[in-house]
PDB file of C-alpha atoms in Angstrom:
ATOM      1  CA  MET A 181      -7.027  16.535  13.921  1.00 49.00           C
ATOM      2  CA  THR A 182     -10.782  16.203  14.055  1.00 66.00           C
ATOM      3  CA  GLU A 183     -11.671  17.504  10.605  1.00 87.00           C
ATOM      4  CA  ARG A 184     -10.582  15.633   7.510  1.00 92.00           C
ATOM      5  CA  VAL A 185      -7.814  17.270   5.541  1.00 95.00           C
ATOM      6  CA  THR A 186      -6.289  16.603   2.144  1.00 97.00           C
ATOM      7  CA  ALA A 187      -2.749  15.454   1.468  1.00 98.00           C
ATOM      8  CA  ASP A 188      -1.323  15.439  -2.046  1.00 98.00           C
ATOM      9  CA  MET A 189       1.173  12.942  -3.426  1.00 98.00           C
ATOM     10  CA  TRP A 190       3.152  13.344  -6.640  1.00 98.00           C
ATOM     11  CA  PHE A 191       4.044  10.040  -8.293  1.00 98.00           C
ATOM     12  CA  ASP A 192       5.745   8.604 -11.326  1.00 98.00           C
ATOM     13  CA  PRO A 193       4.019   5.288 -12.170  1.00 98.00           C
ATOM     14  CA  ALA A 194       7.353   3.680 -13.056  1.00 97.00           C
ATOM     15  CA  CYS A 195       8.918   4.233  -9.600  1.00 97.00           C
ATOM     16  CA  PRO A 196       8.583   1.222  -7.282  1.00 97.00           C
ATOM     17  CA  TRP A 197       9.296   3.265  -4.165  1.00 97.00           C
ATOM     18  CA  ALA A 198       6.531   5.751  -4.992  1.00 98.00           C
ATOM     19  CA  TRP A 199       4.166   2.826  -5.531  1.00 98.00           C
ATOM     20  CA  ILE A 200       4.853   1.471  -2.043  1.00 98.00           C
ATOM     21  CA  THR A 201       4.415   4.926  -0.496  1.00 98.00           C
ATOM     22  CA  SER A 202       1.125   5.370  -2.331  1.00 98.00           C
ATOM     23  CA  ARG A 203      -0.208   2.076  -0.958  1.00 98.00           C
ATOM     24  CA  TRP A 204       0.829   3.191   2.536  1.00 98.00           C
ATOM     25  CA  LEU A 205      -1.008   6.480   2.064  1.00 98.00           C
ATOM     26  CA  LEU A 206      -4.182   4.653   1.035  1.00 98.00           C
ATOM     27  CA  GLU A 207      -3.869   2.670   4.273  1.00 98.00           C
ATOM     28  CA  VAL A 208      -3.378   5.912   6.225  1.00 98.00           C
ATOM     29  CA  GLU A 209      -6.542   7.276   4.636  1.00 97.00           C
ATOM     30  CA  GLN A 210      -8.529   4.522   6.335  1.00 97.00           C
ATOM     31  CA  ILE A 211      -7.311   5.224   9.869  1.00 96.00           C
ATOM     32  CA  ARG A 212      -6.525   8.926   9.964  1.00 96.00           C
ATOM     33  CA  ASN A 213      -8.664  11.945   9.030  1.00 95.00           C
ATOM     34  CA  VAL A 214      -6.933  12.541   5.733  1.00 96.00           C
ATOM     35  CA  ASP A 215      -7.923  12.156   2.097  1.00 97.00           C
ATOM     36  CA  ILE A 216      -5.187  11.427  -0.417  1.00 98.00           C
ATOM     37  CA  ARG A 217      -5.124  13.184  -3.776  1.00 98.00           C
ATOM     38  CA  PHE A 218      -2.701  12.054  -6.476  1.00 98.00           C
ATOM     39  CA  HIS A 219      -0.740  14.110  -8.991  1.00 98.00           C
ATOM     40  CA  VAL A 220       1.803  13.358 -11.689  1.00 98.00           C
ATOM     41  CA  MET A 221       5.509  14.098 -11.567  1.00 98.00           C
ATOM     42  CA  SER A 222       8.053  12.677 -13.980  1.00 97.00           C
ATOM     43  CA  LEU A 223      11.468  11.175 -13.379  1.00 97.00           C
ATOM     44  CA  ALA A 224      12.117  11.656 -17.094  1.00 96.00           C
ATOM     45  CA  VAL A 225      11.413  15.372 -16.778  1.00 96.00           C
ATOM     46  CA  LEU A 226      13.437  15.602 -13.567  1.00 96.00           C
ATOM     47  CA  ASN A 227      16.502  14.013 -15.190  1.00 95.00           C
ATOM     48  CA  ASP A 228      16.141  15.587 -18.621  1.00 91.00           C
ATOM     49  CA  GLY A 229      19.578  16.849 -19.648  1.00 86.00           C
ATOM     50  CA  ARG A 230      21.345  15.693 -16.485  1.00 89.00           C
ATOM     51  CA  ASP A 231      24.887  14.324 -16.673  1.00 90.00           C
ATOM     52  CA  GLY A 232      26.260  11.383 -14.736  1.00 90.00           C
ATOM     53  CA  LEU A 233      23.319   9.013 -15.156  1.00 93.00           C
ATOM     54  CA  THR A 234      24.113   5.311 -15.456  1.00 94.00           C
ATOM     55  CA  GLU A 235      23.327   3.535 -18.711  1.00 94.00           C
ATOM     56  CA  ASP A 236      20.749   1.362 -16.927  1.00 94.00           C
ATOM     57  CA  TYR A 237      18.956   4.426 -15.583  1.00 94.00           C
ATOM     58  CA  LYS A 238      19.022   6.086 -18.993  1.00 93.00           C
ATOM     59  CA  GLU A 239      17.301   3.011 -20.419  1.00 93.00           C
ATOM     60  CA  PHE A 240      14.749   3.144 -17.603  1.00 93.00           C
ATOM     61  CA  LEU A 241      13.984   6.784 -18.358  1.00 94.00           C
ATOM     62  CA  LYS A 242      13.332   6.062 -22.043  1.00 93.00           C
ATOM     63  CA  THR A 243      10.271   3.990 -21.097  1.00 94.00           C
ATOM     64  CA  ALA A 244       9.301   6.233 -18.179  1.00 96.00           C
ATOM     65  CA  TRP A 245       7.810   8.874 -20.501  1.00 97.00           C
ATOM     66  CA  GLY A 246       4.899   6.685 -21.582  1.00 98.00           C
ATOM     67  CA  PRO A 247       3.073   6.113 -18.266  1.00 98.00           C
ATOM     68  CA  VAL A 248       3.286   9.734 -17.110  1.00 98.00           C
ATOM     69  CA  ARG A 249       2.045  11.003 -20.449  1.00 98.00           C
ATOM     70  CA  VAL A 250      -0.919   8.624 -20.300  1.00 98.00           C
ATOM     71  CA  CYS A 251      -1.700   9.787 -16.765  1.00 98.00           C
ATOM     72  CA  ILE A 252      -1.526  13.484 -17.549  1.00 98.00           C
ATOM     73  CA  ALA A 253      -3.611  13.009 -20.692  1.00 98.00           C
ATOM     74  CA  ALA A 254      -6.288  11.243 -18.659  1.00 98.00           C
ATOM     75  CA  GLU A 255      -6.235  13.961 -16.023  1.00 98.00           C
ATOM     76  CA  GLN A 256      -6.488  16.711 -18.628  1.00 98.00           C
ATOM     77  CA  ARG A 257      -9.401  14.951 -20.293  1.00 97.00           C
ATOM     78  CA  HIS A 258     -11.356  13.760 -17.258  1.00 97.00           C
ATOM     79  CA  GLY A 259     -10.116  15.568 -14.142  1.00 98.00           C
ATOM     80  CA  ASN A 260      -7.840  14.793 -11.228  1.00 98.00           C
ATOM     81  CA  GLU A 261     -10.058  12.129  -9.682  1.00 98.00           C
ATOM     82  CA  VAL A 262      -9.248   9.633 -12.452  1.00 98.00           C
ATOM     83  CA  LEU A 263      -5.598   9.450 -11.407  1.00 98.00           C
ATOM     84  CA  ARG A 264      -6.324   7.279  -8.362  1.00 98.00           C
ATOM     85  CA  PRO A 265      -7.849   4.326 -10.230  1.00 98.00           C
ATOM     86  CA  LEU A 266      -5.518   4.766 -13.191  1.00 98.00           C
ATOM     87  CA  TYR A 267      -2.414   4.791 -10.991  1.00 98.00           C
ATOM     88  CA  THR A 268      -3.613   1.643  -9.252  1.00 98.00           C
ATOM     89  CA  ALA A 269      -4.252  -0.073 -12.592  1.00 98.00           C
ATOM     90  CA  LEU A 270      -0.862   0.965 -13.957  1.00 98.00           C
ATOM     91  CA  GLY A 271       1.091   0.226 -10.795  1.00 98.00           C
ATOM     92  CA  THR A 272      -0.426  -3.209 -10.349  1.00 98.00           C
ATOM     93  CA  ARG A 273       0.718  -4.172 -13.823  1.00 98.00           C
ATOM     94  CA  ILE A 274       4.116  -2.488 -13.658  1.00 98.00           C
ATOM     95  CA  HIS A 275       5.206  -3.441 -10.145  1.00 97.00           C
ATOM     96  CA  LEU A 276       3.234  -6.520  -9.152  1.00 97.00           C
ATOM     97  CA  GLN A 277       2.791  -8.245 -12.496  1.00 97.00           C
ATOM     98  CA  LYS A 278       6.133  -7.010 -13.910  1.00 97.00           C
ATOM     99  CA  GLN A 279       4.596  -6.199 -17.280  1.00 97.00           C
ATOM    100  CA  GLU A 280       6.524  -4.266 -19.889  1.00 96.00           C
ATOM    101  CA  ARG A 281       5.632  -0.588 -20.160  1.00 96.00           C
ATOM    102  CA  ASN A 282       4.021  -0.528 -23.596  1.00 97.00           C
ATOM    103  CA  GLN A 283       0.784   0.182 -25.441  1.00 97.00           C
ATOM    104  CA  GLU A 284      -0.788  -3.106 -24.399  1.00 98.00           C
ATOM    105  CA  LEU A 285      -0.280  -2.286 -20.738  1.00 98.00           C
ATOM    106  CA  TYR A 286      -1.623   1.258 -21.109  1.00 98.00           C
ATOM    107  CA  VAL A 287      -4.751   0.108 -22.940  1.00 98.00           C
ATOM    108  CA  ALA A 288      -5.466  -2.528 -20.275  1.00 98.00           C
ATOM    109  CA  ALA A 289      -4.932  -0.066 -17.413  1.00 98.00           C
ATOM    110  CA  LEU A 290      -7.099   2.612 -18.991  1.00 98.00           C
ATOM    111  CA  THR A 291      -9.859   0.096 -19.634  1.00 98.00           C
ATOM    112  CA  GLU A 292      -9.735  -1.133 -16.040  1.00 98.00           C
ATOM    113  CA  ALA A 293      -9.972   2.462 -14.815  1.00 98.00           C
ATOM    114  CA  GLY A 294     -13.056   3.047 -16.977  1.00 98.00           C
ATOM    115  CA  LEU A 295     -11.263   5.431 -19.325  1.00 98.00           C
ATOM    116  CA  ASP A 296     -10.996   5.641 -23.085  1.00 98.00           C
ATOM    117  CA  PRO A 297      -8.261   3.187 -24.160  1.00 98.00           C
ATOM    118  CA  ALA A 298      -7.424   5.542 -27.023  1.00 98.00           C
ATOM    119  CA  LEU A 299      -5.637   7.701 -24.424  1.00 98.00           C
ATOM    120  CA  ALA A 300      -2.821   5.142 -24.625  1.00 98.00           C
ATOM    121  CA  ALA A 301      -1.658   6.965 -27.744  1.00 98.00           C
ATOM    122  CA  ALA A 302      -0.516   9.825 -25.494  1.00 98.00           C
ATOM    123  CA  ALA A 303       2.424   7.655 -24.404  1.00 98.00           C
ATOM    124  CA  ASP A 304       4.181   8.380 -27.681  1.00 97.00           C
ATOM    125  CA  SER A 305       3.043  11.976 -28.064  1.00 97.00           C
ATOM    126  CA  THR A 306       4.352  15.302 -26.794  1.00 97.00           C
ATOM    127  CA  ASP A 307       0.895  16.885 -26.899  1.00 97.00           C
ATOM    128  CA  TYR A 308       0.514  16.855 -23.103  1.00 97.00           C
ATOM    129  CA  ASP A 309       4.134  17.534 -22.154  1.00 97.00           C
ATOM    130  CA  GLU A 310       3.461  21.166 -21.229  1.00 98.00           C
ATOM    131  CA  ALA A 311       0.778  20.057 -18.764  1.00 98.00           C
ATOM    132  CA  LEU A 312       3.063  17.269 -17.531  1.00 98.00           C
ATOM    133  CA  ARG A 313       5.877  19.710 -16.813  1.00 97.00           C
ATOM    134  CA  ALA A 314       3.474  22.072 -15.049  1.00 98.00           C
ATOM    135  CA  SER A 315       2.206  19.273 -12.786  1.00 98.00           C
ATOM    136  CA  HIS A 316       5.776  18.167 -12.123  1.00 98.00           C
ATOM    137  CA  GLU A 317       6.841  21.709 -11.246  1.00 97.00           C
ATOM    138  CA  ALA A 318       3.898  22.191  -8.866  1.00 97.00           C
ATOM    139  CA  GLY A 319       4.971  19.131  -6.916  1.00 97.00           C
ATOM    140  CA  MET A 320       8.705  19.744  -6.907  1.00 97.00           C
ATOM    141  CA  ARG A 321       8.826  23.497  -6.328  1.00 96.00           C
ATOM    142  CA  PRO A 322       8.409  23.329  -2.517  1.00 95.00           C
ATOM    143  CA  VAL A 323      10.958  20.510  -2.071  1.00 94.00           C
ATOM    144  CA  GLY A 324      13.612  21.320  -4.669  1.00 90.00           C
ATOM    145  CA  GLN A 325      15.069  19.488  -7.650  1.00 86.00           C
ATOM    146  CA  ASP A 326      17.559  17.244  -5.827  1.00 87.00           C
ATOM    147  CA  VAL A 327      14.914  14.702  -4.823  1.00 92.00           C
ATOM    148  CA  GLY A 328      12.655  12.374  -6.791  1.00 91.00           C
ATOM    149  CA  THR A 329       9.374  10.694  -6.024  1.00 93.00           C
ATOM    150  CA  PRO A 330       7.401  10.263  -3.805  1.00 96.00           C
ATOM    151  CA  VAL A 331       6.711  13.877  -2.903  1.00 97.00           C
ATOM    152  CA  VAL A 332       3.939  14.681  -0.443  1.00 98.00           C
ATOM    153  CA  HIS A 333       2.299  18.017   0.424  1.00 98.00           C
ATOM    154  CA  ALA A 334       0.237  17.944   3.607  1.00 96.00           C
ATOM    155  CA  PRO A 335      -1.003  20.112   6.466  1.00 92.00           C
ATOM    156  CA  GLY A 336       1.557  19.957   9.263  1.00 87.00           C
ATOM    157  CA  PRO A 337       0.771  19.407  12.948  1.00 83.00           C
ATOM    158  CA  ASP A 338      -0.310  23.054  13.350  1.00 84.00           C
ATOM    159  CA  GLY A 339      -2.123  23.150  10.007  1.00 84.00           C
ATOM    160  CA  THR A 340       0.708  24.938   8.189  1.00 87.00           C
ATOM    161  CA  PRO A 341       1.407  23.290   4.817  1.00 91.00           C
ATOM    162  CA  VAL A 342       4.557  21.162   4.639  1.00 95.00           C
ATOM    163  CA  ALA A 343       6.102  19.423   1.647  1.00 96.00           C
ATOM    164  CA  PHE A 344       8.665  16.641   1.701  1.00 96.00           C
ATOM    165  CA  PHE A 345      10.279  13.832  -0.263  1.00 96.00           C
ATOM    166  CA  GLY A 346       9.366  10.376   1.028  1.00 95.00           C
ATOM    167  CA  PRO A 347       8.938   8.462   3.111  1.00 96.00           C
ATOM    168  CA  VAL A 348      10.847   5.753   1.272  1.00 96.00           C
ATOM    169  CA  ILE A 349       9.692   2.534   2.913  1.00 96.00           C
ATOM    170  CA  THR A 350       9.376  -1.178   2.289  1.00 96.00           C
ATOM    171  CA  PRO A 351       7.085  -2.909   2.762  1.00 96.00           C
ATOM    172  CA  ALA A 352       4.150  -0.535   3.263  1.00 96.00           C
ATOM    173  CA  PRO A 353       3.033  -0.503   6.918  1.00 96.00           C
ATOM    174  CA  LYS A 354      -0.501  -1.662   7.607  1.00 97.00           C
ATOM    175  CA  GLY A 355      -3.121  -0.696  10.192  1.00 97.00           C
ATOM    176  CA  GLU A 356      -2.089   1.452  13.116  1.00 97.00           C
ATOM    177  CA  ALA A 357       1.580   1.096  12.155  1.00 98.00           C
ATOM    178  CA  ALA A 358       0.729   3.065   9.002  1.00 98.00           C
ATOM    179  CA  GLY A 359      -0.950   5.716  11.114  1.00 97.00           C
ATOM    180  CA  ARG A 360       1.993   6.025  13.501  1.00 97.00           C
ATOM    181  CA  LEU A 361       4.362   6.513  10.591  1.00 98.00           C
ATOM    182  CA  TRP A 362       2.085   9.218   9.200  1.00 97.00           C
ATOM    183  CA  ASP A 363       2.009  10.980  12.578  1.00 95.00           C
ATOM    184  CA  GLY A 364       5.788  10.826  12.845  1.00 95.00           C
ATOM    185  CA  VAL A 365       6.418  12.011   9.298  1.00 96.00           C
ATOM    186  CA  LEU A 366       4.171  15.022   9.825  1.00 94.00           C
ATOM    187  CA  LEU A 367       5.902  15.784  13.110  1.00 94.00           C
ATOM    188  CA  VAL A 368       9.424  15.878  11.689  1.00 94.00           C
ATOM    189  CA  ALA A 369       8.396  17.495   8.388  1.00 93.00           C
ATOM    190  CA  GLY A 370       6.595  20.227  10.317  1.00 92.00           C
ATOM    191  CA  THR A 371       9.624  21.010  12.478  1.00 92.00           C
ATOM    192  CA  PRO A 372      11.194  24.322  11.358  1.00 90.00           C
ATOM    193  CA  GLY A 373      14.643  23.762   9.907  1.00 92.00           C
ATOM    194  CA  PHE A 374      14.261  19.988   9.544  1.00 91.00           C
ATOM    195  CA  TYR A 375      15.642  18.784   6.210  1.00 90.00           C
ATOM    196  CA  GLU A 376      16.805  15.203   6.165  1.00 89.00           C
ATOM    197  CA  LEU A 377      16.684  11.840   7.920  1.00 89.00           C
ATOM    198  CA  LYS A 378      18.222   9.046   5.893  1.00 88.00           C
ATOM    199  CA  ARG A 379      20.006   5.699   5.934  1.00 90.00           C
ATOM    200  CA  THR A 380      21.333   3.298   3.310  1.00 92.00           C
ATOM    201  CA  ARG A 381      18.690   1.096   1.686  1.00 89.00           C
ATOM    202  CA  GLU A 382      19.409  -2.538   2.476  1.00 89.00           C
ATOM    203  CA  GLN A 383      16.299  -4.055   0.884  1.00 91.00           C
ATOM    204  CA  ASP A 384      14.757  -4.033  -2.565  1.00 92.00           C
ATOM    205  CA  PRO A 385      11.118  -2.930  -2.830  1.00 94.00           C
ATOM    206  CA  ILE A 386       8.712  -5.396  -1.193  1.00 93.00           C
ATOM    207  CA  PHE A 387       5.217  -5.221  -2.651  1.00 92.00           C
ATOM    208  CA  ASP A 388       3.309  -7.237  -0.005  1.00 81.00           C
TER     209      ASP A 388
END
C-alpha cells in the first residue's frame, strides 16, 4: 500500500485483551500506511440475556456498562475523534493502574482527555444505550455474535474490506514485529473462506 488507509477497531474499555490489541494497532500506525479509528462495542450488550455465564463474569459485566456508556456519551457529544484519547485515559487506569471502575475513575479519565467530567454521569444512565447498541451492532454485524472484542474492520490486501475478531495477543508487538503481524493478519483475513486460527491461551495479559 502506498496511500494511507483507515482501519477501525471496536473496543470495550474493560477488556484487557482489546486494550493490548489497541496498543499494538497504535504501534502499527507508526510503521504502516494506516490510520486507526476507534469505536465502542459492549461486552455487556453482547452477553445481555445469555445463559451459561459464570458468576465471576456476571459480576464483571455489571461494572462493564459504565465505561462504554461514558465513551458513547462522549462520542455523541463531541465526535468520534475523542474516543482515542478517552480510551487511552480509561485503559491506563483500568488495566495498568488497576483502578476500580467507578465515578472517580471516569471523571479523571474525562478530565485527562480534555472532556467535560460531567459526562461521567452517563455511566449510570440509559440515555445513550440506543447509540451504544447501534455502535456495537455496526462493529459486530460483519463478524457475527459468537466473538467478543477486539473487532477490526480494515481494507484487505486487494483493498476489499475485511472484518475479523482479534488478534488476541500478549504482549503487544513493537516496531517491525508489529508491522509483520499486521501484514499477516490482513493476509489471512483477506483469504476467501478463512474463518479461524486459534490456540489455547497460556498467558495472562501482559501490559508492557
